[in-house]
PDB file of C-alpha atoms in Angstrom:
ATOM      1  CA  MET A   1      -1.983 -31.080  10.454  1.00 36.00           C
ATOM      2  CA  LEU A   2      -2.765 -28.674   7.588  1.00 42.00           C
ATOM      3  CA  ARG A   3      -5.441 -29.592   5.120  1.00 48.00           C
ATOM      4  CA  THR A   4      -4.277 -29.446   1.520  1.00 49.00           C
ATOM      5  CA  SER A   5      -7.370 -27.756   0.099  1.00 70.00           C
ATOM      6  CA  ALA A   6      -6.350 -25.761  -2.951  1.00 86.00           C
ATOM      7  CA  SER A   7      -6.950 -22.110  -3.553  1.00 93.00           C
ATOM      8  CA  ARG A   8      -8.893 -20.984  -6.613  1.00 95.00           C
ATOM      9  CA  VAL A   9      -8.783 -17.980  -8.941  1.00 96.00           C
ATOM     10  CA  LEU A  10     -11.773 -15.717  -8.341  1.00 97.00           C
ATOM     11  CA  ASP A  11     -13.745 -13.787 -10.940  1.00 96.00           C
ATOM     12  CA  ASP A  12     -16.395 -11.084 -10.943  1.00 96.00           C
ATOM     13  CA  SER A  13     -19.055 -13.519  -9.769  1.00 95.00           C
ATOM     14  CA  ASP A  14     -17.159 -13.640  -6.452  1.00 96.00           C
ATOM     15  CA  ARG A  15     -16.978  -9.852  -6.062  1.00 97.00           C
ATOM     16  CA  ASP A  16     -19.653  -9.364  -3.411  1.00 97.00           C
ATOM     17  CA  GLU A  17     -18.364 -12.197  -1.250  1.00 97.00           C
ATOM     18  CA  ALA A  18     -14.785 -10.977  -1.585  1.00 98.00           C
ATOM     19  CA  LEU A  19     -15.762  -7.447  -0.582  1.00 98.00           C
ATOM     20  CA  ALA A  20     -17.692  -8.727   2.422  1.00 97.00           C
ATOM     21  CA  LEU A  21     -14.536 -10.501   3.577  1.00 98.00           C
ATOM     22  CA  LEU A  22     -12.348  -7.453   2.912  1.00 98.00           C
ATOM     23  CA  ASP A  23     -14.733  -5.196   4.812  1.00 97.00           C
ATOM     24  CA  ARG A  24     -14.245  -7.191   8.009  1.00 97.00           C
ATOM     25  CA  ASP A  25     -10.987  -5.254   8.430  1.00 97.00           C
ATOM     26  CA  PRO A  26     -11.353  -2.215   6.168  1.00 97.00           C
ATOM     27  CA  VAL A  27      -8.176  -0.500   7.377  1.00 97.00           C
ATOM     28  CA  ALA A  28      -5.754  -3.400   6.961  1.00 96.00           C
ATOM     29  CA  ASN A  29      -7.376  -4.364   3.652  1.00 98.00           C
ATOM     30  CA  VAL A  30      -7.751  -0.886   2.151  1.00 98.00           C
ATOM     31  CA  PHE A  31      -5.340  -1.473  -0.743  1.00 97.00           C
ATOM     32  CA  VAL A  32      -6.890  -4.735  -1.946  1.00 98.00           C
ATOM     33  CA  SER A  33     -10.424  -3.505  -1.295  1.00 98.00           C
ATOM     34  CA  SER A  34      -9.776  -0.359  -3.303  1.00 97.00           C
ATOM     35  CA  ARG A  35      -8.565  -2.419  -6.256  1.00 96.00           C
ATOM     36  CA  VAL A  36     -11.595  -4.719  -6.176  1.00 97.00           C
ATOM     37  CA  ARG A  37     -14.038  -1.835  -5.853  1.00 97.00           C
ATOM     38  CA  THR A  38     -12.406   0.010  -8.745  1.00 95.00           C
ATOM     39  CA  VAL A  39     -11.916  -2.747 -11.324  1.00 96.00           C
ATOM     40  CA  GLY A  40     -13.556  -5.928 -10.011  1.00 97.00           C
ATOM     41  CA  LEU A  41     -11.953  -9.373 -10.046  1.00 97.00           C
ATOM     42  CA  ASN A  42     -11.443  -9.981 -13.747  1.00 95.00           C
ATOM     43  CA  PRO A  43      -7.692 -10.662 -14.022  1.00 94.00           C
ATOM     44  CA  ALA A  44      -7.314  -8.537 -17.169  1.00 92.00           C
ATOM     45  CA  ARG A  45      -8.661  -5.457 -15.374  1.00 93.00           C
ATOM     46  CA  LEU A  46      -7.231  -6.316 -11.967  1.00 94.00           C
ATOM     47  CA  GLY A  47      -3.673  -6.513 -13.272  1.00 90.00           C
ATOM     48  CA  GLY A  48      -3.246  -9.920 -11.671  1.00 95.00           C
ATOM     49  CA  GLN A  49      -5.312 -12.628 -10.020  1.00 97.00           C
ATOM     50  CA  MET A  50      -7.289 -12.792  -6.821  1.00 98.00           C
ATOM     51  CA  TRP A  51      -6.933 -16.161  -5.147  1.00 98.00           C
ATOM     52  CA  GLY A  52      -9.607 -17.372  -2.796  1.00 97.00           C
ATOM     53  CA  TYR A  53      -9.475 -20.014  -0.096  1.00 97.00           C
ATOM     54  CA  GLY A  54     -12.768 -21.650   0.771  1.00 93.00           C
ATOM     55  CA  PRO A  55     -15.747 -22.717  -1.333  1.00 87.00           C
ATOM     56  CA  ARG A  56     -18.132 -20.346  -3.061  1.00 85.00           C
ATOM     57  CA  GLY A  57     -20.398 -19.038  -0.337  1.00 88.00           C
ATOM     58  CA  GLY A  58     -17.813 -19.929   2.293  1.00 91.00           C
ATOM     59  CA  LEU A  59     -14.819 -17.790   1.316  1.00 95.00           C
ATOM     60  CA  VAL A  60     -12.327 -17.666   4.198  1.00 96.00           C
ATOM     61  CA  SER A  61      -9.230 -15.893   2.831  1.00 98.00           C
ATOM     62  CA  LEU A  62      -7.939 -13.979  -0.181  1.00 98.00           C
ATOM     63  CA  CYS A  63      -4.583 -13.296  -1.761  1.00 98.00           C
ATOM     64  CA  TYR A  64      -4.056 -10.552  -4.331  1.00 98.00           C
ATOM     65  CA  ALA A  65      -1.411 -11.746  -6.782  1.00 97.00           C
ATOM     66  CA  GLY A  66      -0.368  -8.830  -8.946  1.00 95.00           C
ATOM     67  CA  ALA A  67       2.608  -6.501  -8.756  1.00 92.00           C
ATOM     68  CA  ASN A  68       2.431  -7.296  -5.045  1.00 96.00           C
ATOM     69  CA  LEU A  69       1.435 -10.512  -3.308  1.00 98.00           C
ATOM     70  CA  VAL A  70      -0.994  -9.499  -0.540  1.00 98.00           C
ATOM     71  CA  PRO A  71      -2.618 -12.089   1.761  1.00 98.00           C
ATOM     72  CA  VAL A  72      -5.938 -11.192   3.373  1.00 98.00           C
ATOM     73  CA  ASN A  73      -7.314 -12.857   6.507  1.00 97.00           C
ATOM     74  CA  ALA A  74      -4.958 -15.760   5.844  1.00 97.00           C
ATOM     75  CA  GLY A  75      -4.651 -18.348   8.593  1.00 96.00           C
ATOM     76  CA  PRO A  76      -2.215 -21.280   8.467  1.00 96.00           C
ATOM     77  CA  GLU A  77      -4.265 -23.384   6.059  1.00 96.00           C
ATOM     78  CA  ALA A  78      -4.829 -20.496   3.642  1.00 97.00           C
ATOM     79  CA  VAL A  79      -1.142 -19.552   3.799  1.00 97.00           C
ATOM     80  CA  HIS A  80      -0.290 -23.152   2.908  1.00 97.00           C
ATOM     81  CA  ALA A  81      -2.653 -23.073  -0.081  1.00 97.00           C
ATOM     82  CA  PHE A  82      -1.483 -19.662  -1.318  1.00 98.00           C
ATOM     83  CA  ALA A  83       2.185 -20.595  -0.965  1.00 97.00           C
ATOM     84  CA  ASP A  84       1.562 -23.750  -2.977  1.00 96.00           C
ATOM     85  CA  ARG A  85      -0.046 -21.798  -5.818  1.00 96.00           C
ATOM     86  CA  ALA A  86       2.631 -19.095  -5.737  1.00 97.00           C
ATOM     87  CA  ARG A  87       5.410 -21.681  -5.782  1.00 96.00           C
ATOM     88  CA  LYS A  88       3.937 -23.462  -8.798  1.00 94.00           C
ATOM     89  CA  GLN A  89       3.322 -20.204 -10.647  1.00 93.00           C
ATOM     90  CA  GLY A  90       6.774 -18.778  -9.966  1.00 94.00           C
ATOM     91  CA  ARG A  91       7.539 -15.314  -8.684  1.00 96.00           C
ATOM     92  CA  ARG A  92       5.809 -12.564 -10.675  1.00 93.00           C
ATOM     93  CA  CYS A  93       5.563  -9.925  -7.939  1.00 95.00           C
ATOM     94  CA  SER A  94       8.009  -7.257  -6.800  1.00 93.00           C
ATOM     95  CA  SER A  95       7.027  -7.660  -3.150  1.00 96.00           C
ATOM     96  CA  ILE A  96       4.991  -9.579  -0.602  1.00 98.00           C
ATOM     97  CA  VAL A  97       3.207  -7.224   1.782  1.00 98.00           C
ATOM     98  CA  GLY A  98       0.474  -7.457   4.377  1.00 98.00           C
ATOM     99  CA  PRO A  99      -0.164  -8.469   7.976  1.00 98.00           C
ATOM    100  CA  ALA A 100       3.042  -9.810   9.491  1.00 98.00           C
ATOM    101  CA  ASP A 101       1.354 -12.904  10.913  1.00 97.00           C
ATOM    102  CA  ALA A 102       0.496 -14.019   7.367  1.00 98.00           C
ATOM    103  CA  VAL A 103       3.440 -12.672   5.362  1.00 98.00           C
ATOM    104  CA  SER A 104       6.057 -14.249   7.631  1.00 98.00           C
ATOM    105  CA  PRO A 105       4.882 -17.884   7.242  1.00 98.00           C
ATOM    106  CA  LEU A 106       4.091 -17.284   3.563  1.00 98.00           C
ATOM    107  CA  TRP A 107       7.662 -16.137   2.934  1.00 98.00           C
ATOM    108  CA  GLU A 108       9.014 -19.028   5.017  1.00 97.00           C
ATOM    109  CA  ARG A 109       7.367 -21.422   2.575  1.00 97.00           C
ATOM    110  CA  LEU A 110       8.362 -19.492  -0.568  1.00 98.00           C
ATOM    111  CA  GLU A 111      11.965 -18.563   0.198  1.00 97.00           C
ATOM    112  CA  PRO A 112      13.397 -22.032  -0.582  1.00 96.00           C
ATOM    113  CA  HIS A 113      11.842 -21.808  -4.059  1.00 96.00           C
ATOM    114  CA  TRP A 114      12.069 -18.084  -4.856  1.00 96.00           C
ATOM    115  CA  GLY A 115      15.512 -17.438  -3.432  1.00 93.00           C
ATOM    116  CA  ARG A 116      16.752 -14.607  -1.252  1.00 94.00           C
ATOM    117  CA  ALA A 117      14.869 -11.341  -1.049  1.00 96.00           C
ATOM    118  CA  ARG A 118      16.549  -8.013  -1.778  1.00 94.00           C
ATOM    119  CA  ALA A 119      15.287  -6.661   1.546  1.00 95.00           C
ATOM    120  CA  ILE A 120      12.884  -7.660   4.304  1.00 97.00           C
ATOM    121  CA  ARG A 121      11.023  -5.147   6.451  1.00 97.00           C
ATOM    122  CA  TRP A 122      10.043  -7.378   9.341  1.00 97.00           C
ATOM    123  CA  GLU A 123       7.970  -4.875  11.314  1.00 97.00           C
ATOM    124  CA  GLN A 124       6.015  -2.021   9.750  1.00 98.00           C
ATOM    125  CA  PRO A 125       3.558  -0.393  12.150  1.00 98.00           C
ATOM    126  CA  VAL A 126       0.161   0.321  10.637  1.00 98.00           C
ATOM    127  CA  MET A 127      -1.114   3.684  11.877  1.00 98.00           C
ATOM    128  CA  ALA A 128      -4.542   5.310  11.608  1.00 98.00           C
ATOM    129  CA  ILE A 129      -6.406   8.487  12.463  1.00 98.00           C
ATOM    130  CA  SER A 130     -10.151   9.151  12.364  1.00 98.00           C
ATOM    131  CA  HIS A 131     -10.329  12.616  13.902  1.00 98.00           C
ATOM    132  CA  PRO A 132      -9.051  16.071  12.885  1.00 98.00           C
ATOM    133  CA  PRO A 133      -5.256  16.421  13.089  1.00 98.00           C
ATOM    134  CA  ALA A 134      -3.837  17.403  16.470  1.00 98.00           C
ATOM    135  CA  VAL A 135      -1.631  20.133  14.953  1.00 98.00           C
ATOM    136  CA  PRO A 136      -2.254  23.026  12.535  1.00 98.00           C
ATOM    137  CA  ALA A 137      -2.277  22.127   8.853  1.00 98.00           C
ATOM    138  CA  ASP A 138       0.038  23.789   6.343  1.00 98.00           C
ATOM    139  CA  PRO A 139      -2.286  26.066   4.334  1.00 98.00           C
ATOM    140  CA  LEU A 140       0.087  25.879   1.350  1.00 98.00           C
ATOM    141  CA  VAL A 141      -0.359  22.123   0.874  1.00 98.00           C
ATOM    142  CA  ARG A 142      -2.886  21.589  -1.919  1.00 98.00           C
ATOM    143  CA  ARG A 143      -3.857  19.267  -4.712  1.00 98.00           C
ATOM    144  CA  VAL A 144      -1.274  19.016  -7.468  1.00 98.00           C
ATOM    145  CA  THR A 145      -2.497  20.047 -10.914  1.00 98.00           C
ATOM    146  CA  PRO A 146      -1.781  18.117 -14.123  1.00 97.00           C
ATOM    147  CA  ASP A 147       0.460  20.871 -15.459  1.00 97.00           C
ATOM    148  CA  GLU A 148       2.735  20.346 -12.420  1.00 97.00           C
ATOM    149  CA  PHE A 149       3.488  16.713 -13.288  1.00 97.00           C
ATOM    150  CA  ASP A 150       7.055  17.487 -14.419  1.00 96.00           C
ATOM    151  CA  LEU A 151       7.699  19.344 -11.152  1.00 97.00           C
ATOM    152  CA  LEU A 152       6.348  16.562  -8.983  1.00 97.00           C
ATOM    153  CA  LEU A 153       7.817  13.532 -10.754  1.00 97.00           C
ATOM    154  CA  PRO A 154      11.454  13.993  -9.609  1.00 96.00           C
ATOM    155  CA  ALA A 155      10.254  14.246  -5.996  1.00 97.00           C
ATOM    156  CA  CYS A 156       8.235  11.043  -6.434  1.00 97.00           C
ATOM    157  CA  VAL A 157      11.227   9.223  -7.917  1.00 96.00           C
ATOM    158  CA  ALA A 158      13.444  10.455  -5.081  1.00 96.00           C
ATOM    159  CA  MET A 159      10.911   9.295  -2.476  1.00 95.00           C
ATOM    160  CA  PHE A 160      10.535   5.861  -4.063  1.00 94.00           C
ATOM    161  CA  THR A 161      14.284   5.355  -4.369  1.00 95.00           C
ATOM    162  CA  GLU A 162      14.873   6.426  -0.769  1.00 92.00           C
ATOM    163  CA  GLU A 163      12.082   4.254   0.587  1.00 90.00           C
ATOM    164  CA  VAL A 164      12.385   1.099  -1.519  1.00 88.00           C
ATOM    165  CA  GLY A 165      16.103   1.137  -2.256  1.00 87.00           C
ATOM    166  CA  ILE A 166      15.893   1.026  -6.054  1.00 91.00           C
ATOM    167  CA  SER A 167      14.745   3.520  -8.673  1.00 92.00           C
ATOM    168  CA  PRO A 168      11.253   3.136 -10.170  1.00 92.00           C
ATOM    169  CA  ASN A 169      12.877   3.956 -13.526  1.00 90.00           C
ATOM    170  CA  LEU A 170      14.515   0.520 -13.737  1.00 87.00           C
ATOM    171  CA  GLY A 171      13.034  -2.111 -16.012  1.00 80.00           C
ATOM    172  CA  ASP A 172      10.583  -0.225 -18.192  1.00 86.00           C
ATOM    173  CA  GLY A 173      12.352   3.105 -17.876  1.00 87.00           C
ATOM    174  CA  GLY A 174       9.781   4.276 -15.365  1.00 86.00           C
ATOM    175  CA  ALA A 175       6.801   4.226 -17.741  1.00 93.00           C
ATOM    176  CA  LEU A 176       4.422   2.452 -15.347  1.00 91.00           C
ATOM    177  CA  TYR A 177       5.509   4.628 -12.442  1.00 93.00           C
ATOM    178  CA  ARG A 178       4.992   7.833 -14.426  1.00 95.00           C
ATOM    179  CA  THR A 179       1.536   6.615 -15.422  1.00 95.00           C
ATOM    180  CA  ARG A 180       0.622   6.004 -11.781  1.00 95.00           C
ATOM    181  CA  VAL A 181       1.895   9.420 -10.669  1.00 97.00           C
ATOM    182  CA  ALA A 182      -0.070  11.113 -13.467  1.00 97.00           C
ATOM    183  CA  GLU A 183      -3.220   9.156 -12.611  1.00 97.00           C
ATOM    184  CA  LEU A 184      -3.120  10.158  -8.939  1.00 97.00           C
ATOM    185  CA  ILE A 185      -2.739  13.787  -9.975  1.00 98.00           C
ATOM    186  CA  ARG A 186      -5.599  13.480 -12.466  1.00 97.00           C
ATOM    187  CA  ILE A 187      -8.041  12.072  -9.899  1.00 97.00           C
ATOM    188  CA  GLY A 188      -7.114  14.649  -7.260  1.00 97.00           C
ATOM    189  CA  ARG A 189      -5.265  12.399  -4.826  1.00 98.00           C
ATOM    190  CA  SER A 190      -1.789  13.953  -5.051  1.00 98.00           C
ATOM    191  CA  TYR A 191      -0.983  16.704  -2.542  1.00 98.00           C
ATOM    192  CA  ALA A 192       2.064  18.938  -2.258  1.00 98.00           C
ATOM    193  CA  ARG A 193       3.489  22.232  -1.133  1.00 98.00           C
ATOM    194  CA  ILE A 194       5.340  23.773  -4.058  1.00 98.00           C
ATOM    195  CA  ASP A 195       7.286  26.992  -3.430  1.00 97.00           C
ATOM    196  CA  ASP A 196       8.634  28.771  -6.514  1.00 96.00           C
ATOM    197  CA  GLY A 197       8.844  25.530  -8.469  1.00 95.00           C
ATOM    198  CA  ARG A 198      10.397  23.559  -5.597  1.00 97.00           C
ATOM    199  CA  VAL A 199       8.503  20.637  -4.074  1.00 98.00           C
ATOM    200  CA  VAL A 200       8.797  21.160  -0.330  1.00 98.00           C
ATOM    201  CA  PHE A 201       6.431  18.388   0.813  1.00 98.00           C
ATOM    202  CA  LYS A 202       4.341  15.815  -1.003  1.00 98.00           C
ATOM    203  CA  ALA A 203       2.136  12.800  -0.335  1.00 98.00           C
ATOM    204  CA  GLU A 204      -0.529  10.823  -2.154  1.00 98.00           C
ATOM    205  CA  VAL A 205      -3.769   9.134  -1.156  1.00 98.00           C
ATOM    206  CA  GLY A 206      -3.051   5.889  -2.925  1.00 97.00           C
ATOM    207  CA  ALA A 207      -6.083   3.746  -2.037  1.00 97.00           C
ATOM    208  CA  VAL A 208      -9.643   4.757  -1.196  1.00 98.00           C
ATOM    209  CA  THR A 209     -12.744   2.854  -0.070  1.00 98.00           C
ATOM    210  CA  PRO A 210     -15.927   4.111   1.624  1.00 98.00           C
ATOM    211  CA  PHE A 211     -14.380   3.092   4.949  1.00 98.00           C
ATOM    212  CA  ALA A 212     -10.708   4.056   4.801  1.00 98.00           C
ATOM    213  CA  CYS A 213      -8.001   5.613   2.689  1.00 98.00           C
ATOM    214  CA  GLN A 214      -4.265   5.004   2.651  1.00 98.00           C
ATOM    215  CA  VAL A 215      -1.587   7.698   2.447  1.00 98.00           C
ATOM    216  CA  GLN A 216       1.646   6.854   0.669  1.00 97.00           C
ATOM    217  CA  GLY A 217       4.724   8.551  -0.737  1.00 97.00           C
ATOM    218  CA  VAL A 218       5.273  11.005   2.107  1.00 98.00           C
ATOM    219  CA  TRP A 219       8.401  13.052   1.339  1.00 98.00           C
ATOM    220  CA  VAL A 220      10.092  16.310   2.308  1.00 98.00           C
ATOM    221  CA  ASP A 221      12.907  17.907   0.312  1.00 97.00           C
ATOM    222  CA  PRO A 222      16.096  16.744   2.090  1.00 97.00           C
ATOM    223  CA  GLY A 223      17.381  20.318   2.247  1.00 96.00           C
ATOM    224  CA  LEU A 224      14.287  21.420   4.159  1.00 97.00           C
ATOM    225  CA  ARG A 225      13.914  18.613   6.665  1.00 95.00           C
ATOM    226  CA  GLY A 226      13.741  19.336  10.362  1.00 94.00           C
ATOM    227  CA  GLN A 227      11.702  22.511   9.856  1.00 96.00           C
ATOM    228  CA  GLY A 228       8.240  21.104  10.593  1.00 96.00           C
ATOM    229  CA  HIS A 229       7.123  20.645   6.987  1.00 98.00           C
ATOM    230  CA  ALA A 230       6.305  16.957   7.480  1.00 98.00           C
ATOM    231  CA  VAL A 231       4.071  17.516  10.509  1.00 98.00           C
ATOM    232  CA  ALA A 232       2.153  20.455   9.027  1.00 98.00           C
ATOM    233  CA  GLY A 233       2.018  18.817   5.609  1.00 98.00           C
ATOM    234  CA  MET A 234       0.649  15.540   6.955  1.00 98.00           C
ATOM    235  CA  ALA A 235      -1.916  17.463   8.974  1.00 98.00           C
ATOM    236  CA  ALA A 236      -3.073  19.087   5.743  1.00 98.00           C
ATOM    237  CA  VAL A 237      -3.297  15.741   3.958  1.00 98.00           C
ATOM    238  CA  VAL A 238      -5.236  14.160   6.829  1.00 98.00           C
ATOM    239  CA  LYS A 239      -7.634  17.119   6.931  1.00 98.00           C
ATOM    240  CA  ALA A 240      -8.287  16.826   3.193  1.00 98.00           C
ATOM    241  CA  ALA A 241      -8.537  13.039   3.235  1.00 98.00           C
ATOM    242  CA  LEU A 242     -11.111  13.029   6.025  1.00 98.00           C
ATOM    243  CA  ALA A 243     -13.103  15.693   4.197  1.00 98.00           C
ATOM    244  CA  TYR A 244     -13.032  14.183   0.707  1.00 97.00           C
ATOM    245  CA  PHE A 245     -12.270  10.475   0.830  1.00 98.00           C
ATOM    246  CA  ALA A 246     -12.983   8.376   3.922  1.00 98.00           C
ATOM    247  CA  PRO A 247     -13.601   8.494   7.691  1.00 98.00           C
ATOM    248  CA  VAL A 248     -10.289   6.780   8.520  1.00 98.00           C
ATOM    249  CA  VAL A 249      -6.841   7.686   7.199  1.00 98.00           C
ATOM    250  CA  THR A 250      -4.156   5.015   7.434  1.00 98.00           C
ATOM    251  CA  LEU A 251      -0.568   4.331   6.430  1.00 98.00           C
ATOM    252  CA  TYR A 252       2.253   1.977   7.328  1.00 98.00           C
ATOM    253  CA  VAL A 253       5.844   2.870   8.088  1.00 97.00           C
ATOM    254  CA  ASN A 254       9.138   1.075   8.707  1.00 96.00           C
ATOM    255  CA  ASP A 255       9.728   0.439  12.401  1.00 96.00           C
ATOM    256  CA  TYR A 256      13.245   1.899  12.208  1.00 95.00           C
ATOM    257  CA  ASN A 257      12.011   5.188  10.737  1.00 95.00           C
ATOM    258  CA  HIS A 258      11.692   6.848  14.123  1.00 96.00           C
ATOM    259  CA  ALA A 259      11.475  10.356  12.669  1.00 95.00           C
ATOM    260  CA  ALA A 260       8.481   9.483  10.487  1.00 96.00           C
ATOM    261  CA  ARG A 261       6.730   7.635  13.307  1.00 97.00           C
ATOM    262  CA  ALA A 262       7.191  10.687  15.552  1.00 97.00           C
ATOM    263  CA  VAL A 263       5.714  12.916  12.849  1.00 98.00           C
ATOM    264  CA  TYR A 264       2.634  10.736  12.492  1.00 98.00           C
ATOM    265  CA  ARG A 265       2.123  10.549  16.250  1.00 98.00           C
ATOM    266  CA  LYS A 266       2.282  14.345  16.498  1.00 98.00           C
ATOM    267  CA  VAL A 267      -0.415  14.597  13.832  1.00 98.00           C
ATOM    268  CA  GLY A 268      -2.604  12.198  15.820  1.00 98.00           C
ATOM    269  CA  PHE A 269      -2.041   8.783  14.251  1.00 98.00           C
ATOM    270  CA  HIS A 270      -1.913   5.734  16.515  1.00 98.00           C
ATOM    271  CA  GLU A 271      -0.595   2.235  15.839  1.00 97.00           C
ATOM    272  CA  ILE A 272      -3.203  -0.450  15.225  1.00 97.00           C
ATOM    273  CA  ASP A 273      -1.467  -3.355  13.476  1.00 97.00           C
ATOM    274  CA  THR A 274       1.861  -4.606  12.101  1.00 98.00           C
ATOM    275  CA  PHE A 275       2.663  -5.261   8.452  1.00 98.00           C
ATOM    276  CA  MET A 276       5.683  -6.971   6.942  1.00 98.00           C
ATOM    277  CA  SER A 277       7.176  -6.521   3.478  1.00 98.00           C
ATOM    278  CA  VAL A 278       9.482  -8.754   1.466  1.00 98.00           C
ATOM    279  CA  LEU A 279      11.105  -6.836  -1.410  1.00 96.00           C
ATOM    280  CA  PHE A 280      12.610  -8.386  -4.545  1.00 94.00           C
TER     281      PHE A 280
END
């Protein structure tokens, strides 16, 4: 029988305890950990709330409730508490994402109240690498410069639309998405090969902690696929990420994307976990 202990909204006084919990699995929790390390737990800076399950000094689980709903170390009782809070609050997120063993029961409890999802990615292998890439890196992949924003943005929009199934320009006209793309360029975490004004390959290091970093937005120009750009480009990104950001590079990928999974395996990634995403 599940206890009905409620979750609570955390604040900056809970930061150290929250980080200690996140650091128990620094690869799986890299996104949430990166957010907390960057802006803390104040909802105004966090862009959402961090829910905690367990008393102060005995924190057991977390759930980031912002643009995404992301459970952390959430067992059955925590899932019950987080689902209860999310149900009462109403859906404010564009997705639920995280370890499949937490996201699946969380969605089971929320679906009757939130309605059908636009798409569900039931199995998304989490992959990681902590050693130099197993293949040569493309020497033409480099950090994107701010003056190349207008070149890169269409490739980013194309990647997002292909991956998620909707354009990031919907809703606010793409303002938030453009801001995020520009920010990643500004802080030196956007990488690409650009030949004569054409983006051949691109990827971003979207989240960084002292222990791990997460690659996102991997994309090759459709007209140039099948020529090895993804393998060599990812090798270049891994090489740079290990040198500049963290000792482990991670990402997650849809289970049905066999081509991408093959690319990552060639580079040297191996599967370590399984995520699940519910998209609205």
